[in-house]
Short mmCIF file of C-alpha atoms in Angstrom, two decimals:
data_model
loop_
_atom_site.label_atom_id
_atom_site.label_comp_id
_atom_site.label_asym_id
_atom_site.label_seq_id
_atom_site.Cartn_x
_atom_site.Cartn_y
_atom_site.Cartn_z
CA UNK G 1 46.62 20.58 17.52
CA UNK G 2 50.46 20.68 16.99
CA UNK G 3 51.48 22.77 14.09
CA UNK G 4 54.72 22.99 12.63
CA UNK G 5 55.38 25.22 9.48
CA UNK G 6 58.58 25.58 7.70
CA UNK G 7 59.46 28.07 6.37
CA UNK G 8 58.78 32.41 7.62
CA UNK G 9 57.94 34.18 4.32
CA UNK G 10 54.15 35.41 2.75
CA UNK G 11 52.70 32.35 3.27
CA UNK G 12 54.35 30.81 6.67
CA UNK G 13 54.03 34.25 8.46
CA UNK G 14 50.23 34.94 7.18
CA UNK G 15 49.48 31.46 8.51
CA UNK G 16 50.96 31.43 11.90
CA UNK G 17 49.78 34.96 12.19
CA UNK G 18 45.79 33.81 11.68
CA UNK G 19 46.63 31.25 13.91
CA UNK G 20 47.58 33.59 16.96
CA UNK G 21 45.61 33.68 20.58
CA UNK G 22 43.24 30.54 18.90
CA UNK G 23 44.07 27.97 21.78
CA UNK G 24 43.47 25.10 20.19
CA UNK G 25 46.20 25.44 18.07
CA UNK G 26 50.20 24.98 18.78
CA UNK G 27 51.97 26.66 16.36
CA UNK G 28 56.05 26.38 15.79
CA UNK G 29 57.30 28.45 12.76
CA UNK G 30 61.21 27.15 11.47
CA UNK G 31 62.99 29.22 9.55
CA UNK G 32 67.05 29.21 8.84
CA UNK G 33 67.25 33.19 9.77
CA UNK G 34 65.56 34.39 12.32
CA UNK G 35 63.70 36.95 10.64
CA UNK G 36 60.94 37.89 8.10
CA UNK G 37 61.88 39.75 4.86
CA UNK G 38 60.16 41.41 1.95
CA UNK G 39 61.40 39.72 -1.26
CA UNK G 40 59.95 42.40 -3.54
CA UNK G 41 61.96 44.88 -2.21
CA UNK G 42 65.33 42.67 -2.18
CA UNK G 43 66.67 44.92 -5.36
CA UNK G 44 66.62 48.38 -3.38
CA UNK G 45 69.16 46.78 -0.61
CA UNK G 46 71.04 45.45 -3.42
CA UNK G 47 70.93 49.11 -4.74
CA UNK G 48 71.57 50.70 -1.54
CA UNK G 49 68.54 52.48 -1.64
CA UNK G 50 67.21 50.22 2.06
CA UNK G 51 68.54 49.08 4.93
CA UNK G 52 68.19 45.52 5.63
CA UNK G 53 66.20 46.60 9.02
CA UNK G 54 63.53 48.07 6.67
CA UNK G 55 62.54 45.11 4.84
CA UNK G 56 63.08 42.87 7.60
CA UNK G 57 61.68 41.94 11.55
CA UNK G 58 62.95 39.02 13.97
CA UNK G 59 60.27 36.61 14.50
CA UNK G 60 60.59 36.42 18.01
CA UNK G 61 59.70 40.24 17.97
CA UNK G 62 56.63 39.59 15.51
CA UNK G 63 55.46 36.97 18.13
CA UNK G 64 55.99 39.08 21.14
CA UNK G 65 52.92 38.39 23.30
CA UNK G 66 51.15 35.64 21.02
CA UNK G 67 50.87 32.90 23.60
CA UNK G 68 50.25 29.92 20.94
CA UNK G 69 53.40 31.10 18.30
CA UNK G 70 56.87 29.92 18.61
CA UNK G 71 59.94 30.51 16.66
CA UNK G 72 62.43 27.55 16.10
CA UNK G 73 66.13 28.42 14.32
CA UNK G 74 66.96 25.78 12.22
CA UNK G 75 66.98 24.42 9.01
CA UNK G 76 65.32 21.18 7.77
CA UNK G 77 67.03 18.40 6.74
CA UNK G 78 64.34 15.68 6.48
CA UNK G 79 60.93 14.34 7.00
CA UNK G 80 60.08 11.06 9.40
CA UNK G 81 56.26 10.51 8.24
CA UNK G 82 56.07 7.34 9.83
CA UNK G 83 56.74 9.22 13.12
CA UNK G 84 55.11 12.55 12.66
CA UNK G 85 58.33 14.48 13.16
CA UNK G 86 61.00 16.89 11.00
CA UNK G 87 64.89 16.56 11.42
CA UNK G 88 66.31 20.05 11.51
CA UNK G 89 70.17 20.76 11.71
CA UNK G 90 70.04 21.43 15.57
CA UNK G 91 67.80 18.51 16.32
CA UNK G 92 64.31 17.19 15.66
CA UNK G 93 60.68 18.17 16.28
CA UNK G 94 57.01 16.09 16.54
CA UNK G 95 54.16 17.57 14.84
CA UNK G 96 50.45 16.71 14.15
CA UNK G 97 50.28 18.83 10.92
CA UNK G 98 53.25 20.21 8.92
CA UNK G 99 53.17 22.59 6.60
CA UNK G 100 55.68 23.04 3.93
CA UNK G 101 56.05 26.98 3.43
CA UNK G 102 59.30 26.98 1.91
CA UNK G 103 59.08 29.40 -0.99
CA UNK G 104 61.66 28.71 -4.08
CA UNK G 105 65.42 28.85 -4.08
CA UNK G 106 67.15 30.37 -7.64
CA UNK G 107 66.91 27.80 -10.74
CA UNK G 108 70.76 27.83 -12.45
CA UNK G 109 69.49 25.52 -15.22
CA UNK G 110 72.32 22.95 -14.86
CA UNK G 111 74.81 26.18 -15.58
CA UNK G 112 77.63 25.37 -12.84
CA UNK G 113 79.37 28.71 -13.62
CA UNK G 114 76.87 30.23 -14.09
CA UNK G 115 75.78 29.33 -10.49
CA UNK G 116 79.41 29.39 -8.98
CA UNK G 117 79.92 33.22 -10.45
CA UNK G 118 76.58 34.85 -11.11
CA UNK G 119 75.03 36.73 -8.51
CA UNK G 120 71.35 35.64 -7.35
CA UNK G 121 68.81 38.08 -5.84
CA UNK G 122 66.47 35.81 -3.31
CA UNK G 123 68.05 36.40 -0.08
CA UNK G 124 68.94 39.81 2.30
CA UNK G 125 72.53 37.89 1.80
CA UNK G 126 72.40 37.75 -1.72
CA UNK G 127 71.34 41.65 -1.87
CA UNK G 128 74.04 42.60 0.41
CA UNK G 129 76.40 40.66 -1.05
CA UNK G 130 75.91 42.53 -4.27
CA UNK G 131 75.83 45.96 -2.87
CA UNK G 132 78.95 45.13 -1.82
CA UNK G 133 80.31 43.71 -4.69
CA UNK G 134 79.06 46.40 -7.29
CA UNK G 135 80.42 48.86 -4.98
CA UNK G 136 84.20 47.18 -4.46
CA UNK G 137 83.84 47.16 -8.33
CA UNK G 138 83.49 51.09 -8.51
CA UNK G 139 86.29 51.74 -6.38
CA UNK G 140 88.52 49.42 -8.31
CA UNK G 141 87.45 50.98 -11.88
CA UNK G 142 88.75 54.21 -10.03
CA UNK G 143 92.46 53.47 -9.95
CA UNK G 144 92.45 50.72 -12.95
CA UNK G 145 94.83 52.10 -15.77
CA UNK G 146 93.63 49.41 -18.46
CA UNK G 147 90.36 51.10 -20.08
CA UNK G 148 89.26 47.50 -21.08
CA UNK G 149 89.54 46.50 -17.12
CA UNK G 150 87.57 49.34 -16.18
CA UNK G 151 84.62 49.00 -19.17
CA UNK G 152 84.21 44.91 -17.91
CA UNK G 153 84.07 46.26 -13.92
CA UNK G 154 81.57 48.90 -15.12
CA UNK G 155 79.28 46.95 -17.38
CA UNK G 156 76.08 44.74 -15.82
CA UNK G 157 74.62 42.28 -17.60
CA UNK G 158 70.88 41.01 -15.64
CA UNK G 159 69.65 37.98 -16.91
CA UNK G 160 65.52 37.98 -16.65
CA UNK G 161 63.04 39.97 -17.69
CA UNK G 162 60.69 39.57 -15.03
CA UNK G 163 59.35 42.24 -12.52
CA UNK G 164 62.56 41.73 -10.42
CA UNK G 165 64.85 42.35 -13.43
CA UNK G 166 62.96 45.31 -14.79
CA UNK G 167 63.58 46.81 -11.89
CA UNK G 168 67.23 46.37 -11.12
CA UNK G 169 67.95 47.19 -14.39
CA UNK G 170 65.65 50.97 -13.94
CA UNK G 171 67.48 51.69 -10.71
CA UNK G 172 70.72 51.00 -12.31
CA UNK G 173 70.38 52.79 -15.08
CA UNK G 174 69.46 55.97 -12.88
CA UNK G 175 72.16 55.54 -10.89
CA UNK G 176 74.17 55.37 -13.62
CA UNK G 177 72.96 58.42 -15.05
CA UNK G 178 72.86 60.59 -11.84
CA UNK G 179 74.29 59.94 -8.64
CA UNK G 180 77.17 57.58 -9.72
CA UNK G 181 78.26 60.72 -12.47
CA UNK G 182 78.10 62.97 -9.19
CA UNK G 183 80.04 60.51 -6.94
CA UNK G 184 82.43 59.12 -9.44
CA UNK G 185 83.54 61.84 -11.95
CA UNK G 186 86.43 60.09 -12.83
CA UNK G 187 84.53 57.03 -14.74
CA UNK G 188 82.32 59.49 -17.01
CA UNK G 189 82.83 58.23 -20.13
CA UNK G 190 84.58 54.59 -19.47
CA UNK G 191 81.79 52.42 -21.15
CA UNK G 192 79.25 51.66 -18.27
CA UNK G 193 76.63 49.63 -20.21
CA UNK G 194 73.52 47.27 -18.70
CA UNK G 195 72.33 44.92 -20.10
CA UNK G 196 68.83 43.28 -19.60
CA UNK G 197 68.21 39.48 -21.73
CA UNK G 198 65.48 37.46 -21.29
CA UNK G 199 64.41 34.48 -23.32
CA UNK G 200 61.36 35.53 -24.22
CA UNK G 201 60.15 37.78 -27.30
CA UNK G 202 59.09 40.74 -24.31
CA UNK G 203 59.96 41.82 -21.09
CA UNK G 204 57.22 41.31 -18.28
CA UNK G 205 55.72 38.64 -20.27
CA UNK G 206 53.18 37.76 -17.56
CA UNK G 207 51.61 41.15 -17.89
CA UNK G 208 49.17 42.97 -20.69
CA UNK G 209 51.15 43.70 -24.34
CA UNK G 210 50.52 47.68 -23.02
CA UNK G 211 52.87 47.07 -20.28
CA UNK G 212 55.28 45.19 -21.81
CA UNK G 213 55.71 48.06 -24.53
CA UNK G 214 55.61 50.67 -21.89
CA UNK G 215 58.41 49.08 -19.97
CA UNK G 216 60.66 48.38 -22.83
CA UNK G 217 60.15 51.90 -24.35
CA UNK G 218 60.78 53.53 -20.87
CA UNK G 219 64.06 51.26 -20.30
CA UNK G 220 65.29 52.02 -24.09
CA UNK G 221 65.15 55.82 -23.22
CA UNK G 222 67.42 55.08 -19.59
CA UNK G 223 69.70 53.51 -21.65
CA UNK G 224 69.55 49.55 -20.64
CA UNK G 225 70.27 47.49 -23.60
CA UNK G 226 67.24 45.43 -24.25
CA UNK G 227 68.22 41.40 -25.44
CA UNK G 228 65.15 39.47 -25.98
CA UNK G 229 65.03 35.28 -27.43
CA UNK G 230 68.52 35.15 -25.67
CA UNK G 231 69.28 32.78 -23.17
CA UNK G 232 72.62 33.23 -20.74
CA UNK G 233 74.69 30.12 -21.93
CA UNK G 234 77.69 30.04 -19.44
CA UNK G 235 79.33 33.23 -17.29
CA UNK G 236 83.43 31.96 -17.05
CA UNK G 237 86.57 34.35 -17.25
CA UNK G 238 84.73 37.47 -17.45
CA UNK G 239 82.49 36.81 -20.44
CA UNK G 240 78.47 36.49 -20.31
CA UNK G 241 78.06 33.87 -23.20
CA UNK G 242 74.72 33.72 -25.14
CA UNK G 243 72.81 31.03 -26.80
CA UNK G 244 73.48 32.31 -30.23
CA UNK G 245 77.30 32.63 -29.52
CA UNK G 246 77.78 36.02 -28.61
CA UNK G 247 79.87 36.91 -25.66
CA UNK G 248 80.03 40.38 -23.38
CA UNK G 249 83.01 40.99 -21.27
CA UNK G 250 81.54 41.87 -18.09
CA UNK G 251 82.33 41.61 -14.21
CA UNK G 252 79.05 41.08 -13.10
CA UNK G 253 75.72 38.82 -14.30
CA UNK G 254 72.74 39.38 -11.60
CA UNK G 255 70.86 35.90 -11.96
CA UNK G 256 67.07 37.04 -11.81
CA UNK G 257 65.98 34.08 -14.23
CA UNK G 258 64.08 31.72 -12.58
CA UNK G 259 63.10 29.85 -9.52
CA UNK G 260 62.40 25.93 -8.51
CA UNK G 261 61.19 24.21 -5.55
CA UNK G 262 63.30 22.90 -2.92
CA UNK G 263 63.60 19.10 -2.47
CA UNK G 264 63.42 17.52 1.04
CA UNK G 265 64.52 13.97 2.18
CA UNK G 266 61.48 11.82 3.28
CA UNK G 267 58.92 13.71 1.12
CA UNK G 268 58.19 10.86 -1.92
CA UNK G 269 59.47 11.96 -5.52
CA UNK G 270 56.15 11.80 -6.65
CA UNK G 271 55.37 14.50 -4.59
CA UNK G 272 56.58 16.98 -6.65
CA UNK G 273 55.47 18.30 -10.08
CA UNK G 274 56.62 20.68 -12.24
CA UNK G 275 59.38 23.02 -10.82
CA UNK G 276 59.79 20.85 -8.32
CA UNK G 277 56.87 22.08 -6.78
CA UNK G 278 54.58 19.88 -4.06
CA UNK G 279 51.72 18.60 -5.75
CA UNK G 280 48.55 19.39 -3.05
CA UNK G 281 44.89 19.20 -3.81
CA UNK G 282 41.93 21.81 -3.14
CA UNK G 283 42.83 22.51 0.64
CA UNK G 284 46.13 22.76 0.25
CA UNK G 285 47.09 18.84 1.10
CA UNK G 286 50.31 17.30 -0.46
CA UNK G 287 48.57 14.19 -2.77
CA UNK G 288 49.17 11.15 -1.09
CA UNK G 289 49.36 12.55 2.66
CA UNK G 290 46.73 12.49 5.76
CA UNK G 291 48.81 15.63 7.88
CA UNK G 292 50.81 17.47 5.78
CA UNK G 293 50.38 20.79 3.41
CA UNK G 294 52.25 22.82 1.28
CA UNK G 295 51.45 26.53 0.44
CA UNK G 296 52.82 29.55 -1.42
CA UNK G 297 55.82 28.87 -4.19
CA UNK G 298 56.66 25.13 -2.65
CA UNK G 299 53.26 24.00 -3.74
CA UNK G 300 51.08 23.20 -7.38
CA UNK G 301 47.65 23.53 -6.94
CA UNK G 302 45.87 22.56 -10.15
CA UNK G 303 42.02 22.33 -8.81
CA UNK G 304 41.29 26.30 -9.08
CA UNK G 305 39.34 26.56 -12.54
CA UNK G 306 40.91 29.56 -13.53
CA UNK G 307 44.49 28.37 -12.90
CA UNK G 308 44.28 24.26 -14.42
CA UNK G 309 48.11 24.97 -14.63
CA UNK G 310 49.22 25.94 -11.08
CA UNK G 311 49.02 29.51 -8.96
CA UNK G 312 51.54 32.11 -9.90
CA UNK G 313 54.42 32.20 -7.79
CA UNK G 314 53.48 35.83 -6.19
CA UNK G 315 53.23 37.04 -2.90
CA UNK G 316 49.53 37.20 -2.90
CA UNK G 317 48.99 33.77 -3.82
CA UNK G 318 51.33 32.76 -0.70
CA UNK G 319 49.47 35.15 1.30
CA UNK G 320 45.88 34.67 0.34
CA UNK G 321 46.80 30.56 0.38
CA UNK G 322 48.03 30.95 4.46
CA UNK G 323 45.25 32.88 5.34
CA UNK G 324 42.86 30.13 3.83
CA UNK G 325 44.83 27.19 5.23
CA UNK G 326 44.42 29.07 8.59
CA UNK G 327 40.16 29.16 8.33
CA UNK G 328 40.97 25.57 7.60
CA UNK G 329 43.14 24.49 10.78
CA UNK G 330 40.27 26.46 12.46
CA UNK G 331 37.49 24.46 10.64
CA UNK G 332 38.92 21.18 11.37
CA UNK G 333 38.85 21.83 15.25
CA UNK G 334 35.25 22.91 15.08
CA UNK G 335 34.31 19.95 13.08
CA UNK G 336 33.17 21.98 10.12
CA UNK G 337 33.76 21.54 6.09
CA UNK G 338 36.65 22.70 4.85
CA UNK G 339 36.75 25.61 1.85
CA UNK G 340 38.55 24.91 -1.14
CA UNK G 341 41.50 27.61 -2.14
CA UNK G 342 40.47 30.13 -4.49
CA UNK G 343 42.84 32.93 -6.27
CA UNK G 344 41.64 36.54 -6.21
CA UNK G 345 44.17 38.09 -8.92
CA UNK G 346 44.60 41.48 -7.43
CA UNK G 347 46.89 42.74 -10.25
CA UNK G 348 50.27 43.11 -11.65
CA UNK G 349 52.52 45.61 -11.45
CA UNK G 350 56.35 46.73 -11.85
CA UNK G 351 58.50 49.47 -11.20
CA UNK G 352 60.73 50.79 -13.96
CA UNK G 353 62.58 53.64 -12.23
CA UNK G 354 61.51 57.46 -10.76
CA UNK G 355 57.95 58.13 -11.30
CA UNK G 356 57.48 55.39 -14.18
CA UNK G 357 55.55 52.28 -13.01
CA UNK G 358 52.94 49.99 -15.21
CA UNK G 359 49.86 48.27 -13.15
CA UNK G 360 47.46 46.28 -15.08
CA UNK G 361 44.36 45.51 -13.30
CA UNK G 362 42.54 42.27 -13.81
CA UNK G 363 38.44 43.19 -12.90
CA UNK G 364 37.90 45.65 -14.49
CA UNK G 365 40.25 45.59 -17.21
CA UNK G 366 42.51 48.39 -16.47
CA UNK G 367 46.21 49.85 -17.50
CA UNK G 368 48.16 52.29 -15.78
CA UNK G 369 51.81 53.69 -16.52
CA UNK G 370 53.79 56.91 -15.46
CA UNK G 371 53.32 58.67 -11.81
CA UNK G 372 50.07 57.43 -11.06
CA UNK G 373 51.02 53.31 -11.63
CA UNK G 374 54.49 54.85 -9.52
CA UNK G 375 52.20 55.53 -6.67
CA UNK G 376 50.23 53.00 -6.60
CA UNK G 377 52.92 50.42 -6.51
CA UNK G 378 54.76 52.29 -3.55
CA UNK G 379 51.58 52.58 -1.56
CA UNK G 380 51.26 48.84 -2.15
CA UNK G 381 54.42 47.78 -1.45
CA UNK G 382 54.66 50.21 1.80
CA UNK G 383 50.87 48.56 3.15
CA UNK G 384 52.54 45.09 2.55
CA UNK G 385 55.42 45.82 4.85
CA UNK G 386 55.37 43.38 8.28
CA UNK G 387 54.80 46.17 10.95
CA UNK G 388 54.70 50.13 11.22
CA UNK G 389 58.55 50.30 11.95
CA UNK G 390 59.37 48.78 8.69
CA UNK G 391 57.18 51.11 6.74
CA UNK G 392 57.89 54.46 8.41
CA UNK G 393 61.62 53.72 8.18
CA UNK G 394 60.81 52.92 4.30
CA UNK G 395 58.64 55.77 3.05
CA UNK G 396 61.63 58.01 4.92
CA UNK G 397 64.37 56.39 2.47
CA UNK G 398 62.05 56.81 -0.30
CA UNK G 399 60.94 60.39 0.51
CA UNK G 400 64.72 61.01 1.06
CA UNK G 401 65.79 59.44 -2.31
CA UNK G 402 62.84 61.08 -4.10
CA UNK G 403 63.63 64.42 -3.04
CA UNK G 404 67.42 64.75 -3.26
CA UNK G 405 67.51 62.14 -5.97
CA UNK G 406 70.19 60.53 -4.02
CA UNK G 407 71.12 58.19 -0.59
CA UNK G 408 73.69 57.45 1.68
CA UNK G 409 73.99 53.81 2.44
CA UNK G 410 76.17 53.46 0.01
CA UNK G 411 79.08 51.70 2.57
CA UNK G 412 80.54 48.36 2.11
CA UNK G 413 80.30 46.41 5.18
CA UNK G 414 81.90 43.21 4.67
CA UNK G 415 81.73 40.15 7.68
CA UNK G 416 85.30 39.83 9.60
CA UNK G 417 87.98 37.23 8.45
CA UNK G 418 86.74 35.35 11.33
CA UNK G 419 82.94 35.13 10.21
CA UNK G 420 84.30 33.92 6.76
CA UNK G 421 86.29 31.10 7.87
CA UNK G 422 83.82 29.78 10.68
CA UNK G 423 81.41 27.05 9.81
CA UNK G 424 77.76 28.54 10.63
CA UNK G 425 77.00 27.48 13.98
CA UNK G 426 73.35 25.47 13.06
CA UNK G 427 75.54 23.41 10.33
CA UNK G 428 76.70 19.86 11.48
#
């Protein structure tokens, strides 16, 4: 049996892994980088509080010694269902089942500056790229002599309220407060403000009304500037514009608003649902197909009773969906029924900055804030690292940070002149 999956994050990796050493299976994973990241931890490159190498491992390295795994570099560019194959930008590839693990890209809502001059956080690129840019940004505040130049280069406006903009907006702020004061004496005082909207009436709004009040109270006292019902209308000439007309003269807007699916030639429009998202039944099959599947954010699955409006778009739905896609593959070869997906809600949680956290937990009811909901989420996020490497080299840069309340990866590293005006090579 010929798999192909597209796409290397939760879901993609968690079903080629179950697939591994079962040799009735043929697995070929296709990604466009040639390694596996952690999303949830994006922010803290961004931040400089990670390396890159912490959240992230080469596939080829993950399937060291896995007889039945192979990686393909490549990105797809369309879908031949009539001949059971994929074309990807450095050529094509058969398949007897494909599976669509393709996660969501950043929704811009139509906003062209917005998505020409905003800054995204979905990608190690994007995170770097900010890290970068937010540090240029100091340096330059440094030598400005125009105090209004200097207030729009210090001032952060993060649009989204959501777990990942909670937490940029916490690790800002105590940056802010402590080891940019230390680092940068000579901005004390010159207006650096954050900003965190969201178009909602609360921040976190998927979680319990305990942890939405805990998180805004604990942001309030770091000194982020809370905007709630406010939607980001357009980001041009140094001004964040609102939906109600008001404007902030900023440098920076970090885009953490929203996602959609991704489109793909040769999969039929009515395919998708809402968000774009690949409408598959029970087991994970796109509607209308015999071979192919879609799991984790790329697909809507409205057959689970206790979601009749489509899985969150988490990492342990993507996770938990591969896994069960993976007992099917193996079902199917053995001639035995397959099991209809099933969410187990683990829990929510967030981190707001140094020892504050909120967890809710679903069965039984349960809310935690403060050091204990702090631990809990880094144990969770360390466990859910790919591989021991990754997680030693993390709890190190956490124990450091913890402990000295500072880091040092703080270094813009920017790609040659070269690398900027080359075309990437899998681009035709």
């Amino acid at each position: 049996m010929k798999i192909v999956i597209v796409g290397g994050g939760f879901a993609g990796v968690n079903l080629a892994l179950d697939l591994a050493k079962h040799n009735k299976f043929e697995v070929t994973l296709v990604d466009k980088n040639n390694y596996n990241f952690f999303p949830p931890l994006i922010y803290q490159v961004a931040t400089a509080f990670l390396e890159p190498s912490s959240i992230s491992y080469p596939f080829r390295k993950l399937f060291k010694g896995k007889g039945n795994l192979a990686f393909r570099l490549g990105e797809l560019q369309s879908v031949v269902t009539t001949e059971n194959k994929i074309i990807l930008s450095n050529g094509e590839l058969g398949y007897d089942y494909l599976v669509f693990a393709t996660g969501a890209e950043t929704n811009f809502f139509g906003m062209e500056n917005v998505k020409r001059n905003a800054t995204p956080m979905k990608t190690v690129e994007d995170a770097i790229g900010m890290r970068n840019r937010l540090l240029q940004q100091m340096e330059r505040a440094t030598i400005s002599e125009d105090p209004e130049e200097v207030r729009k280069l210090l001032t952060v406006v993060i649009a989204g309220g959501g777990p990942t903009g909670v937490e940029i907006s916490g690790m800002f702020a105590e940056m802010r407060n402590g080891i940019l004061r230390q680092e940068y004496p000579e901005l004390a005082g010159k207006g650096s403000e954050i900003y965190l909207v969201d178009g909602g009436d609360a921040l976190l709004s998927p979680m319990s009304e305990a942890s939405q009040k805990d998180t805004y109270e604990a942001l309030r006292k770091l000194g982020v500037k809370i905007k709630l019902n406010t939607h980001v209308s357009d980001f041009v000439d140094d001004k964040v514009c609102f939906s109600e007309g008001e404007c902030i003269e900023a440098k920076t807007l970090i885009w953490a608003a929203g996602v959609t699916g991704k489109v793909f030639e040769g999969v039929p429009p009515e395919a998708y649902g809402r968000g774009r998202r690949m409408l598959v039944d029970a087991y994970n099959k796109l509607i209308g197909s015999y071979n192919i599947y879609a799991i984790g954010d790329a697909s809507l699955q409205q057959t689970d009773p206790n979601f009749p409006n489509g899985h969150p778009q988490v990492a342990q739905v993507a996770i938990q969906q591969g896994k069960t896609l993976a007992q099917n593959f193996r079902r199917m070869a053995e001639h035995q029924p397959l099991k209809p997906f099933a969410y187990h809600d683990k829990g929510s949680m967030a981190i707001i900055g140094r020892a504050k956290a909120v967890v809710d937990m679903p069965s039984p009811k349960l809310h935690f804030k403060g050091v204990i909901a702090w631990l809990a989420w880094l144990f969770i996020h360390l466990i859910s690292l790919i591989n021991h490497r990754n997680r030693i080299k993390t709890l190190y840069n956490w124990m450091v940070a913890y402990f000295t309340k500072d880091q040092s990866l703080r270094m813009i590293i920017k790609p040659s002149v070269m690398e900027k005006v080359q075309e990437p090579v899998l681009k035709e």
